[in-house]
PDB file of C-alpha atoms in Angstrom:
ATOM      1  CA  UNK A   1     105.830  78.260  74.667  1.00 77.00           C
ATOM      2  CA  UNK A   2     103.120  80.722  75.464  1.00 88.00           C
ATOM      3  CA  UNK A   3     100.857  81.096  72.832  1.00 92.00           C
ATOM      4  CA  UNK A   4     100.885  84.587  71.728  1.00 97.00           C
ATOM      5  CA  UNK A   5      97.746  85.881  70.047  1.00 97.00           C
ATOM      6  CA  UNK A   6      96.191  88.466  68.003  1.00 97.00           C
ATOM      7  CA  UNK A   7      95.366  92.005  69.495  1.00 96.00           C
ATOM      8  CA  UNK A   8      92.617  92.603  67.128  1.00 95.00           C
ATOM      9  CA  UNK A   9      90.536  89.106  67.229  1.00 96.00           C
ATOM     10  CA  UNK A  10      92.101  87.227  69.785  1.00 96.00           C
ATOM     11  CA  UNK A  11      92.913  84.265  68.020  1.00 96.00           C
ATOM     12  CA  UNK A  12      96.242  82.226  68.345  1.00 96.00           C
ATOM     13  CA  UNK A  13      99.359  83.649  66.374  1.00 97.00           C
ATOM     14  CA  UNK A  14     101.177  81.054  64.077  1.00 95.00           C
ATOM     15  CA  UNK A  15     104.623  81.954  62.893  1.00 90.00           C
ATOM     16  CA  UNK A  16     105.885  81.134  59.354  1.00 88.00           C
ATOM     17  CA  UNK A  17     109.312  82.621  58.473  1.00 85.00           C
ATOM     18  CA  UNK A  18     109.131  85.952  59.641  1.00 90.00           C
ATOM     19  CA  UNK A  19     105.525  86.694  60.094  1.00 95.00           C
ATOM     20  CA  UNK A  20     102.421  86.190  62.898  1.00 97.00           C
ATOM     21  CA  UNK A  21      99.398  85.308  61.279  1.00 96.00           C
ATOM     22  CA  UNK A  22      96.080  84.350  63.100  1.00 96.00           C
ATOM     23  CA  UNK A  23      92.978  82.378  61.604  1.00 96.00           C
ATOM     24  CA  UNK A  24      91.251  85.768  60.489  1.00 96.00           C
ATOM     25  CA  UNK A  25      94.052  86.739  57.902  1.00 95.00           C
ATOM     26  CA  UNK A  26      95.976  89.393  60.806  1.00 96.00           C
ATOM     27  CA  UNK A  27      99.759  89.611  59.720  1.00 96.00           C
ATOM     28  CA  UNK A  28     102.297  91.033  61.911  1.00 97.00           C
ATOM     29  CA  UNK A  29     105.684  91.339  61.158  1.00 96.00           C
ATOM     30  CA  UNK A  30     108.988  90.104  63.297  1.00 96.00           C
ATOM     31  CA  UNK A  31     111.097  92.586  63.426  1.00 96.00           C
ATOM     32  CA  UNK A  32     115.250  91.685  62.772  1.00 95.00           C
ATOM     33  CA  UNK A  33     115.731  92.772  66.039  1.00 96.00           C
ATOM     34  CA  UNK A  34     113.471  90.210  67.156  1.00 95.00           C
ATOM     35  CA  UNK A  35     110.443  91.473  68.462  1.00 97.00           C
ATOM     36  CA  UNK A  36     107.486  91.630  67.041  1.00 97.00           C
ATOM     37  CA  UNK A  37     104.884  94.850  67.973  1.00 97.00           C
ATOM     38  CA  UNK A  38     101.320  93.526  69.413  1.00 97.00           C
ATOM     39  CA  UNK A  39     100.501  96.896  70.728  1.00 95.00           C
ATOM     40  CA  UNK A  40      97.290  98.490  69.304  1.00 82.00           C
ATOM     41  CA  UNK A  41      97.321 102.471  69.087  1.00 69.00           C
ATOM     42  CA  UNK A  42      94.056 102.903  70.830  1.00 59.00           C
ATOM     43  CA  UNK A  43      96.374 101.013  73.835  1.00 51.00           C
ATOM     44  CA  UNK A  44      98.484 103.891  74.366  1.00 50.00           C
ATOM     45  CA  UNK A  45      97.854 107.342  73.685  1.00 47.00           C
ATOM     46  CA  UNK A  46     101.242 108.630  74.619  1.00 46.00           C
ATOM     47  CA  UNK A  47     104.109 108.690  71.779  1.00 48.00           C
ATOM     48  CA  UNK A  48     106.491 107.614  73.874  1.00 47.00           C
ATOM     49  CA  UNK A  49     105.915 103.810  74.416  1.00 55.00           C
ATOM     50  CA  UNK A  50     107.688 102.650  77.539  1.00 66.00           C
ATOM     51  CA  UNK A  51     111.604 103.628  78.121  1.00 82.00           C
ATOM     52  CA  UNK A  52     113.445 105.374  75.776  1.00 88.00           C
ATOM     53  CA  UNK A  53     116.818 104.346  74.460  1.00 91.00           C
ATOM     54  CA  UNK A  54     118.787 106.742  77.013  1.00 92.00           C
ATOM     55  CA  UNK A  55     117.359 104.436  80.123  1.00 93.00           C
ATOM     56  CA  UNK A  56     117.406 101.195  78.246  1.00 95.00           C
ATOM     57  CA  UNK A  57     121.336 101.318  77.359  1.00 95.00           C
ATOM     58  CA  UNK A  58     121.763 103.029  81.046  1.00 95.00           C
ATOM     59  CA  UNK A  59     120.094 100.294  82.631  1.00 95.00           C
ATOM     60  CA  UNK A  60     121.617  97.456  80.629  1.00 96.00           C
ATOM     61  CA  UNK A  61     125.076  98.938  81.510  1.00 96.00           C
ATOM     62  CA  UNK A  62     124.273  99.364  85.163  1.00 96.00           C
ATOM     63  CA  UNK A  63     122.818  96.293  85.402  1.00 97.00           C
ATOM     64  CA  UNK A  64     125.827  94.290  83.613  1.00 97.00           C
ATOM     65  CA  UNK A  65     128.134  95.771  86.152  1.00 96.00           C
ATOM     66  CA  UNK A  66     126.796  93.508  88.501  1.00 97.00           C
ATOM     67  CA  UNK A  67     125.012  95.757  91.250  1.00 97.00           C
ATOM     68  CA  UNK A  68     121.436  93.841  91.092  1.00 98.00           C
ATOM     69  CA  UNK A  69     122.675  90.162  90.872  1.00 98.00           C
ATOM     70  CA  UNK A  70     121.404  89.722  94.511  1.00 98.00           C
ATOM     71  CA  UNK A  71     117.870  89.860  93.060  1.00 98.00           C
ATOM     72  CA  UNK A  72     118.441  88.201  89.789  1.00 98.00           C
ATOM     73  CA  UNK A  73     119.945  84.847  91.597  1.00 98.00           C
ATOM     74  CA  UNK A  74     117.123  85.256  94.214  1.00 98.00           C
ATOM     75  CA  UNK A  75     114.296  85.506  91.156  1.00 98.00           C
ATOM     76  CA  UNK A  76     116.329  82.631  88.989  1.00 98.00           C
ATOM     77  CA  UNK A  77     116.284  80.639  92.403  1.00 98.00           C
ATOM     78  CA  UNK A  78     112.577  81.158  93.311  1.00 98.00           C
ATOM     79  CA  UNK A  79     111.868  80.249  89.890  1.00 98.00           C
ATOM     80  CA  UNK A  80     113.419  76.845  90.040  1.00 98.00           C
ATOM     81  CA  UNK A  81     111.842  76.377  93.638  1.00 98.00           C
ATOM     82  CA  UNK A  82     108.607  76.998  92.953  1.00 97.00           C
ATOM     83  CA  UNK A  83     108.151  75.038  89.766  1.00 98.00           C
ATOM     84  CA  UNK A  84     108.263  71.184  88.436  1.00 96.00           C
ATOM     85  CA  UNK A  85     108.958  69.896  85.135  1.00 97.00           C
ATOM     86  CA  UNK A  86     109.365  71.816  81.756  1.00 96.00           C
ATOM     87  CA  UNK A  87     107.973  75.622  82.199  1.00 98.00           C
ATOM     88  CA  UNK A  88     106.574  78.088  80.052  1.00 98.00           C
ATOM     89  CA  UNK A  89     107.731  81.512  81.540  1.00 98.00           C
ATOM     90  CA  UNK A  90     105.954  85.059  80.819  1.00 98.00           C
ATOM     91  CA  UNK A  91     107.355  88.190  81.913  1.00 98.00           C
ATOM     92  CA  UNK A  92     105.086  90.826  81.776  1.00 98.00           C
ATOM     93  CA  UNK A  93     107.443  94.445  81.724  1.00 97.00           C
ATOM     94  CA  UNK A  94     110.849  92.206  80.474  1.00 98.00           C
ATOM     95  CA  UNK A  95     112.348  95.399  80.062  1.00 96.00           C
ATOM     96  CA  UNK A  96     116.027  94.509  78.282  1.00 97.00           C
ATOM     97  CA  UNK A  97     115.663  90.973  79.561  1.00 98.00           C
ATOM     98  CA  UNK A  98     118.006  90.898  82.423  1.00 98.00           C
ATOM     99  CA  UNK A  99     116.397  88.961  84.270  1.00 98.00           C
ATOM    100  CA  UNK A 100     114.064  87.135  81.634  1.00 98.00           C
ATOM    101  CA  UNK A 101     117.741  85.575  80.654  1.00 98.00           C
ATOM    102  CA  UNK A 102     118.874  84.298  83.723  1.00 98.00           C
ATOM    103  CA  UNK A 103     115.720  82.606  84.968  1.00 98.00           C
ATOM    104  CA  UNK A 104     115.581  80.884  81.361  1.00 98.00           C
ATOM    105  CA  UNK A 105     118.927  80.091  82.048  1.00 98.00           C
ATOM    106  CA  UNK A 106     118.520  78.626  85.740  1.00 98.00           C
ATOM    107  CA  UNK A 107     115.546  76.286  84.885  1.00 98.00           C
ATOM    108  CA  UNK A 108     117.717  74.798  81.740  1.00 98.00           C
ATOM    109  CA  UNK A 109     120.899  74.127  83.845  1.00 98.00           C
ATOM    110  CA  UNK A 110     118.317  71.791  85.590  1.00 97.00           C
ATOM    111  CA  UNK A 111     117.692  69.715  82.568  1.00 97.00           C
ATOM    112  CA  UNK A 112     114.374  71.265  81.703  1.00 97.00           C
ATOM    113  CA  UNK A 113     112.497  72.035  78.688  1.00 97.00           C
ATOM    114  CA  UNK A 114     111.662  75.931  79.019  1.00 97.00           C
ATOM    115  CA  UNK A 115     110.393  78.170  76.889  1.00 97.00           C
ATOM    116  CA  UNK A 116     110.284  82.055  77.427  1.00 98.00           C
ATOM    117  CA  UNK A 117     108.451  85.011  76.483  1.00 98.00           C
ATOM    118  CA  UNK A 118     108.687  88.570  77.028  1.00 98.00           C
ATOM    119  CA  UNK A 119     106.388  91.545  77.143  1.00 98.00           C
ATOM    120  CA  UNK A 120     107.294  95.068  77.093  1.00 97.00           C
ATOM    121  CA  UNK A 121     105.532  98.484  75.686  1.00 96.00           C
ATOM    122  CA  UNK A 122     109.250  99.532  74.830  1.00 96.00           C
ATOM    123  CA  UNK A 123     110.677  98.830  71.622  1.00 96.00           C
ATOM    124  CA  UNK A 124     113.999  99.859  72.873  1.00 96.00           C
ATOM    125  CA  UNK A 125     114.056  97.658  75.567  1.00 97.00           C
ATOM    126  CA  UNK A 126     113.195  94.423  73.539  1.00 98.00           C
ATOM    127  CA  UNK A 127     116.080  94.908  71.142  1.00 97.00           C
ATOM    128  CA  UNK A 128     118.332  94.684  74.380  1.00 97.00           C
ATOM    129  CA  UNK A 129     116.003  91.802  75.483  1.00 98.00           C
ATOM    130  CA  UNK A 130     117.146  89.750  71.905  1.00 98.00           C
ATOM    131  CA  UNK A 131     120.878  90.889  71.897  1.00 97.00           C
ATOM    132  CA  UNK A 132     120.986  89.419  75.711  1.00 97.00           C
ATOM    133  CA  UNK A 133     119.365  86.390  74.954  1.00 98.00           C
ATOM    134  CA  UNK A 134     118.155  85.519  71.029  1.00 97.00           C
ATOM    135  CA  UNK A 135     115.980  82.799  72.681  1.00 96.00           C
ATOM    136  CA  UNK A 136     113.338  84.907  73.833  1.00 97.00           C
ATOM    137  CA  UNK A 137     110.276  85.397  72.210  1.00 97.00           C
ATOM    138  CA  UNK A 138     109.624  89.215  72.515  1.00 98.00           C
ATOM    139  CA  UNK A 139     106.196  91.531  71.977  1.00 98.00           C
ATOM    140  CA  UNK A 140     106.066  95.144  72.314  1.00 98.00           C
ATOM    141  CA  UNK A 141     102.180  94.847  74.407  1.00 97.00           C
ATOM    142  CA  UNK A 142     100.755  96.370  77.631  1.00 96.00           C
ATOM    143  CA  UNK A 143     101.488  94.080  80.836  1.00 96.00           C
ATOM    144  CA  UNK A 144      96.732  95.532  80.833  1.00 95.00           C
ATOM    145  CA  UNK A 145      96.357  93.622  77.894  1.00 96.00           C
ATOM    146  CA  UNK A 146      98.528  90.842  77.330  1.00 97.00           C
ATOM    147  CA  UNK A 147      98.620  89.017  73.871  1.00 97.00           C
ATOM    148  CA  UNK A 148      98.786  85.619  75.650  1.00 97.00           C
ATOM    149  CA  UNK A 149      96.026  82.602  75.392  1.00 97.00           C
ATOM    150  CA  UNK A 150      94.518  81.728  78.195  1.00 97.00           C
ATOM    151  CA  UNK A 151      96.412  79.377  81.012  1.00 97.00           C
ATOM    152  CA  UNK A 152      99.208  79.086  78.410  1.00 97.00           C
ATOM    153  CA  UNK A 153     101.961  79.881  81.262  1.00 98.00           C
ATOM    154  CA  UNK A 154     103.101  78.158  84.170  1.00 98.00           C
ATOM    155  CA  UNK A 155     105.410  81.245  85.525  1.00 98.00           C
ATOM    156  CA  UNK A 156     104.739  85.101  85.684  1.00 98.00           C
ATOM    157  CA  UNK A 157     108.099  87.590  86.070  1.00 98.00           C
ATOM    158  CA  UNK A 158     106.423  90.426  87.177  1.00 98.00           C
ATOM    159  CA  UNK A 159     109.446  93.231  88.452  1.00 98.00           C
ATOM    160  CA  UNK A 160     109.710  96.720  89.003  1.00 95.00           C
ATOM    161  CA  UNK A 161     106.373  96.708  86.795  1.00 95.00           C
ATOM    162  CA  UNK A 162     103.073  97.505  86.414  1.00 94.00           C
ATOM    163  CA  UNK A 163     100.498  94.645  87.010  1.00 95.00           C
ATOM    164  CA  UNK A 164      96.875  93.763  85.904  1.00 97.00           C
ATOM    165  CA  UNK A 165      96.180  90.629  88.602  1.00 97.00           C
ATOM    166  CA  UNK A 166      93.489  89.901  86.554  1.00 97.00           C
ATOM    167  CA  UNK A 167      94.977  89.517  83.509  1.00 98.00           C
ATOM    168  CA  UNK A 168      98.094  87.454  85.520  1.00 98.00           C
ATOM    169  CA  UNK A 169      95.360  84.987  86.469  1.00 98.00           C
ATOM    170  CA  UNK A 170      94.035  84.905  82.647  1.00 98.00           C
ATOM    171  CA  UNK A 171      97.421  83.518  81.501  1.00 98.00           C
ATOM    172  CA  UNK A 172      98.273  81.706  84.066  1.00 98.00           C
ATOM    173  CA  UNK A 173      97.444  77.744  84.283  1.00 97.00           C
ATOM    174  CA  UNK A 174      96.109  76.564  87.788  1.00 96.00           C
ATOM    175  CA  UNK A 175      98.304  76.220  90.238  1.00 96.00           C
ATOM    176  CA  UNK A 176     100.861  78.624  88.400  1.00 98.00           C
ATOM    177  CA  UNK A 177     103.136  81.254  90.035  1.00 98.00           C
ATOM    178  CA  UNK A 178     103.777  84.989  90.132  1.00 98.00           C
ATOM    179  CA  UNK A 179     107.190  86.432  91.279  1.00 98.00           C
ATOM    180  CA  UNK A 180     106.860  89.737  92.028  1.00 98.00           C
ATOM    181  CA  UNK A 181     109.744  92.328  92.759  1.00 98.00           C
ATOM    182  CA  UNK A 182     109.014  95.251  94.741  1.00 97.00           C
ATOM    183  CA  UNK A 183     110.825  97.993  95.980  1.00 97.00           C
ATOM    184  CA  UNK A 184     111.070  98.727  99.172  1.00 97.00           C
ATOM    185  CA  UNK A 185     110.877 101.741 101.616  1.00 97.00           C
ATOM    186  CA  UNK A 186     114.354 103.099 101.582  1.00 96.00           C
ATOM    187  CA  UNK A 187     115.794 101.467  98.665  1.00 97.00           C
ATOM    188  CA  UNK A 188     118.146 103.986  96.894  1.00 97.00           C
ATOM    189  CA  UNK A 189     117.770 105.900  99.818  1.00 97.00           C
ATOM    190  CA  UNK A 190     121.202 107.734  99.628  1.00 96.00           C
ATOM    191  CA  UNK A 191     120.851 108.347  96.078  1.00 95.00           C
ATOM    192  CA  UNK A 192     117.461 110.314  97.107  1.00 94.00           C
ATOM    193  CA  UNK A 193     119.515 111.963  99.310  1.00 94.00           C
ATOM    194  CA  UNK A 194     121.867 113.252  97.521  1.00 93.00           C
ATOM    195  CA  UNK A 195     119.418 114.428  94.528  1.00 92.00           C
ATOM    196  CA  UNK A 196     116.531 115.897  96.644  1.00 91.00           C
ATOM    197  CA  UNK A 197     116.662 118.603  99.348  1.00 89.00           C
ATOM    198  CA  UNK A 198     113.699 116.006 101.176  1.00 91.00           C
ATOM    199  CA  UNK A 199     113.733 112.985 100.288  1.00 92.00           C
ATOM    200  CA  UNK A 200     110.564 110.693 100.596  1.00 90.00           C
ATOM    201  CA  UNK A 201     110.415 106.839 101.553  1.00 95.00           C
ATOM    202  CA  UNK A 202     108.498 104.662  98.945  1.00 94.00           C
ATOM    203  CA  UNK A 203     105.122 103.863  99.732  1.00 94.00           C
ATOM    204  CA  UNK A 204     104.497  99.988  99.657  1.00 94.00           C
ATOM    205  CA  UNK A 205     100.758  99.216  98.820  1.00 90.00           C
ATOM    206  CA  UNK A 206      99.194  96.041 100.300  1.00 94.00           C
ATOM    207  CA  UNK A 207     100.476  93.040  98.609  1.00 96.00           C
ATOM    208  CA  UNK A 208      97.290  90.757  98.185  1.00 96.00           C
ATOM    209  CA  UNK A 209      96.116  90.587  94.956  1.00 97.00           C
ATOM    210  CA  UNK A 210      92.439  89.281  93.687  1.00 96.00           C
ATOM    211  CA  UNK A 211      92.817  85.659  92.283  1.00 96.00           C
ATOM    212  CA  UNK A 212      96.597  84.724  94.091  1.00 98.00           C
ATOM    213  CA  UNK A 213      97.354  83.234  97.465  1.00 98.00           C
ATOM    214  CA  UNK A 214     100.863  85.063  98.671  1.00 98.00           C
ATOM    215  CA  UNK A 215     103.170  82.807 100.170  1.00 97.00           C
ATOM    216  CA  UNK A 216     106.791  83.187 100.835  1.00 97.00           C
ATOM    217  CA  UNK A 217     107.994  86.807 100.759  1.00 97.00           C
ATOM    218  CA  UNK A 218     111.685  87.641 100.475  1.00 98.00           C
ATOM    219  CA  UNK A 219     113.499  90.719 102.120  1.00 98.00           C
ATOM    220  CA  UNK A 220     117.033  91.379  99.791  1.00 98.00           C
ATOM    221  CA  UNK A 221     119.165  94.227 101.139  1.00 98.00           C
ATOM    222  CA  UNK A 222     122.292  95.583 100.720  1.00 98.00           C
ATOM    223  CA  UNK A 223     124.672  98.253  99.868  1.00 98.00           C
ATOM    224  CA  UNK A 224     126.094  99.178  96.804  1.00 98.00           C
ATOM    225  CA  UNK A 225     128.795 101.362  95.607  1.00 97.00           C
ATOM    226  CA  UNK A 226     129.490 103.158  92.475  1.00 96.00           C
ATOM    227  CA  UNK A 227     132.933 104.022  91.632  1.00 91.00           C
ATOM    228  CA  UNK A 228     132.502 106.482  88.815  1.00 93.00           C
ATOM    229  CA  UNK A 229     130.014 109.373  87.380  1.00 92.00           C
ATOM    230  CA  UNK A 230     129.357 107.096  84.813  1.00 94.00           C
ATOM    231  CA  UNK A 231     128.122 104.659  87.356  1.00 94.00           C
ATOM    232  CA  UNK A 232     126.060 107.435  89.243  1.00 94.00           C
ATOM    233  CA  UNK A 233     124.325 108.534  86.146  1.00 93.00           C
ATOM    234  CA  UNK A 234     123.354 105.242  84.693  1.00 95.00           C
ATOM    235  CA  UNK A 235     121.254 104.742  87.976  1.00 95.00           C
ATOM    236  CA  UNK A 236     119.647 107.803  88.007  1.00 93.00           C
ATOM    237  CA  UNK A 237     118.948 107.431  84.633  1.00 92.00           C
ATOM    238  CA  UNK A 238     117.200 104.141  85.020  1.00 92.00           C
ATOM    239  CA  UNK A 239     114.815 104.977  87.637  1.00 89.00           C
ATOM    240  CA  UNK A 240     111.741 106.643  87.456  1.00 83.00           C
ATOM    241  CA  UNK A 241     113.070 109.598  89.503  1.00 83.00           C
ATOM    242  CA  UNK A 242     115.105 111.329  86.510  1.00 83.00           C
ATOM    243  CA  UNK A 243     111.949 111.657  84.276  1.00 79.00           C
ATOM    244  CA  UNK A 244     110.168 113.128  87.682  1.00 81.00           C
ATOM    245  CA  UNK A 245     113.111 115.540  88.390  1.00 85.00           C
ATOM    246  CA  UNK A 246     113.783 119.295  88.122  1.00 86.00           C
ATOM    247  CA  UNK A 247     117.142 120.229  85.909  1.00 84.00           C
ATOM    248  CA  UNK A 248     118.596 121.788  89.049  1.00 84.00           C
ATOM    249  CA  UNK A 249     118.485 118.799  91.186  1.00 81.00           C
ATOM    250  CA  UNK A 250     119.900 116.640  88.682  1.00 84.00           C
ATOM    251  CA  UNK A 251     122.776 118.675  88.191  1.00 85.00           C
ATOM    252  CA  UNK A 252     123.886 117.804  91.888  1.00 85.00           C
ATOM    253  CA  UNK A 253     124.372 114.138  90.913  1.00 85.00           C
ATOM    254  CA  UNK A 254     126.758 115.195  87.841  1.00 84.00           C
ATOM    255  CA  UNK A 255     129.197 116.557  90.603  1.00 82.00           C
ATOM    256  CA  UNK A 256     129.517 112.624  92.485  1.00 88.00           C
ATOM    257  CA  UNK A 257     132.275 111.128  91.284  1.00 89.00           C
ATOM    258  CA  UNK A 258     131.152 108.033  93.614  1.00 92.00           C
ATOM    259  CA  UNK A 259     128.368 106.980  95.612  1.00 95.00           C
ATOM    260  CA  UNK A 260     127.772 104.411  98.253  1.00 97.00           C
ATOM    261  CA  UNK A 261     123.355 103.735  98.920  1.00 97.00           C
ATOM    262  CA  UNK A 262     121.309 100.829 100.214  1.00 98.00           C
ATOM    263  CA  UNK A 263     119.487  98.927  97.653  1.00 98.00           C
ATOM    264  CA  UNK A 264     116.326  96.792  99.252  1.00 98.00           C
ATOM    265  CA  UNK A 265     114.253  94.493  97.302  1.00 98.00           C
ATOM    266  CA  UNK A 266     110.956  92.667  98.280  1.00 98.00           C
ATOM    267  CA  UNK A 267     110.599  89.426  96.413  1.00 98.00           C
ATOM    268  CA  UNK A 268     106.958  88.126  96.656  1.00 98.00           C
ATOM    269  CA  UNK A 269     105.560  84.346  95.208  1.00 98.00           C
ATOM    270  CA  UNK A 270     102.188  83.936  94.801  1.00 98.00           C
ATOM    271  CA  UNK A 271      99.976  80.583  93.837  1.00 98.00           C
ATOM    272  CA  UNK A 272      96.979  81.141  91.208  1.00 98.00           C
ATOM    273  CA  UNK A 273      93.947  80.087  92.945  1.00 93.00           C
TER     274      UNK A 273
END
């Protein structure tokens, strides 16, 4: 398992009952939902700590439908690929664990001893994470300053978040592996469309990062279509885009009963140096 460890001193965390405790007397709490909150306040000086509970339950219904399994059986298969043995897995921005699960999942249908941990500044999001999959060991933390001893983790989930290559190298061991999920230039480009009189292509910054040799990239696209408002709204509502959006042009989306758009992944695997 990855070790966690104390935001405050840095020492390893050791778990009795319900409670984190390091060497220097620092207690944290597990919450019943099954997280426990590693995040200092000097961390984040925003109140609002990662997704709220609007995009978390839109993004866990969304995402149960279905319409991003191309890229969860691609990550779960990378995963499998591009390790041996038992594996300790870190994803750093778990969000509600969708994909956490299934690559915990894959490596175990393999006959594997895995162990998985996930990191996320929402609270929200980690309760989903331990309702998907009670397995997970879950910390509210920034993906900046991870709460993870050094070269404790053999594989890094790092998708649709922010990343910190240098503290990805910290917790790696040698030889271990990122996955990284991008996306790409016109992915939801029809949902853009429909929301913004001119819609923009994302920018894709350059892919090397200090400390990691990139190998294989991936290239997953296809088209997906939503059958219902409800369907429309929970992807808007997930995305970045809503919080970044003016009331009038998200009133046009509330008039789709249905909407067909490209979705377009890249999937990159880096080597620790």
């Amino acid at each position: 398992m990855p070790e966690l460890t104390c935001p405050v001193c840095g020492r390893t965390l050791q778990r009795t009952d319900k409670t984190l405790r390091c060497a220097a007397g620092h207690c944290y709490d597990v919450a019943r939902q099954g997280y426990v909150n590693l995040l200092r306040s000097t961390q984040s000086k925003s109140k609002r700590h990662g997704d709220d509970k609007r995009m978390v339950h839109a993004r866990t219904a969304f995402l149960d439908l279905g319409y991003y399994d191309i890229l969860r059986d691609a990550v779960a298969e990378a995963a499998c690929r591009c390790t041996q043995g038992n594996v300790d897995v870190l994803d750093a921005g778990c969000g509600e664990g969708f994909y956490t699960a299934a690559v915990l999942h894959a490596l175990a249908r393999q006959g594997r001893r895995v162990s998985a941990c996930g990191v996320d500044i929402s609270r929200d999001a980690l309760i989903c994470a331990h309702r998907r999959e009670p397995r997970l060991q879950l910390a509210v933390a920034s993906v900046n300053r991870l709460p993870v001893a050094d070269a404790s983790c053999d594989l890094l989930l790092n998708l649709f978040a922010p990343h910190d290559a240098e503290e990805f190298a910290r917790v790696l061991r040698p030889g271990g592996v990122l996955l990284r999920a991008i996306p790409l230039e016109r992915h939801l480009w029809e949902l853009k469309q429909a929301v913004y009189d001119v819609p923009y292509e994302n920018k894709l910054a350059d892919p090397a990062l200090p400390g990691f040799t990139l190998g294989r990239r991936q290239t997953l696209r296809t088209r997906i279509t939503l059958s219902s408002p409800e369907a429309v709204q929970n992807l808007f509502l997930m995305t970045p885009y809503y919080y970044k959006t003016s009331a009038r042009d998200q009133e046009k989306l509330r008039s789709l009963d249905h909407l067909e758009t490209e979705i377009a992944f890249g999937l990159l695997e880096y080597r620790k140096k």
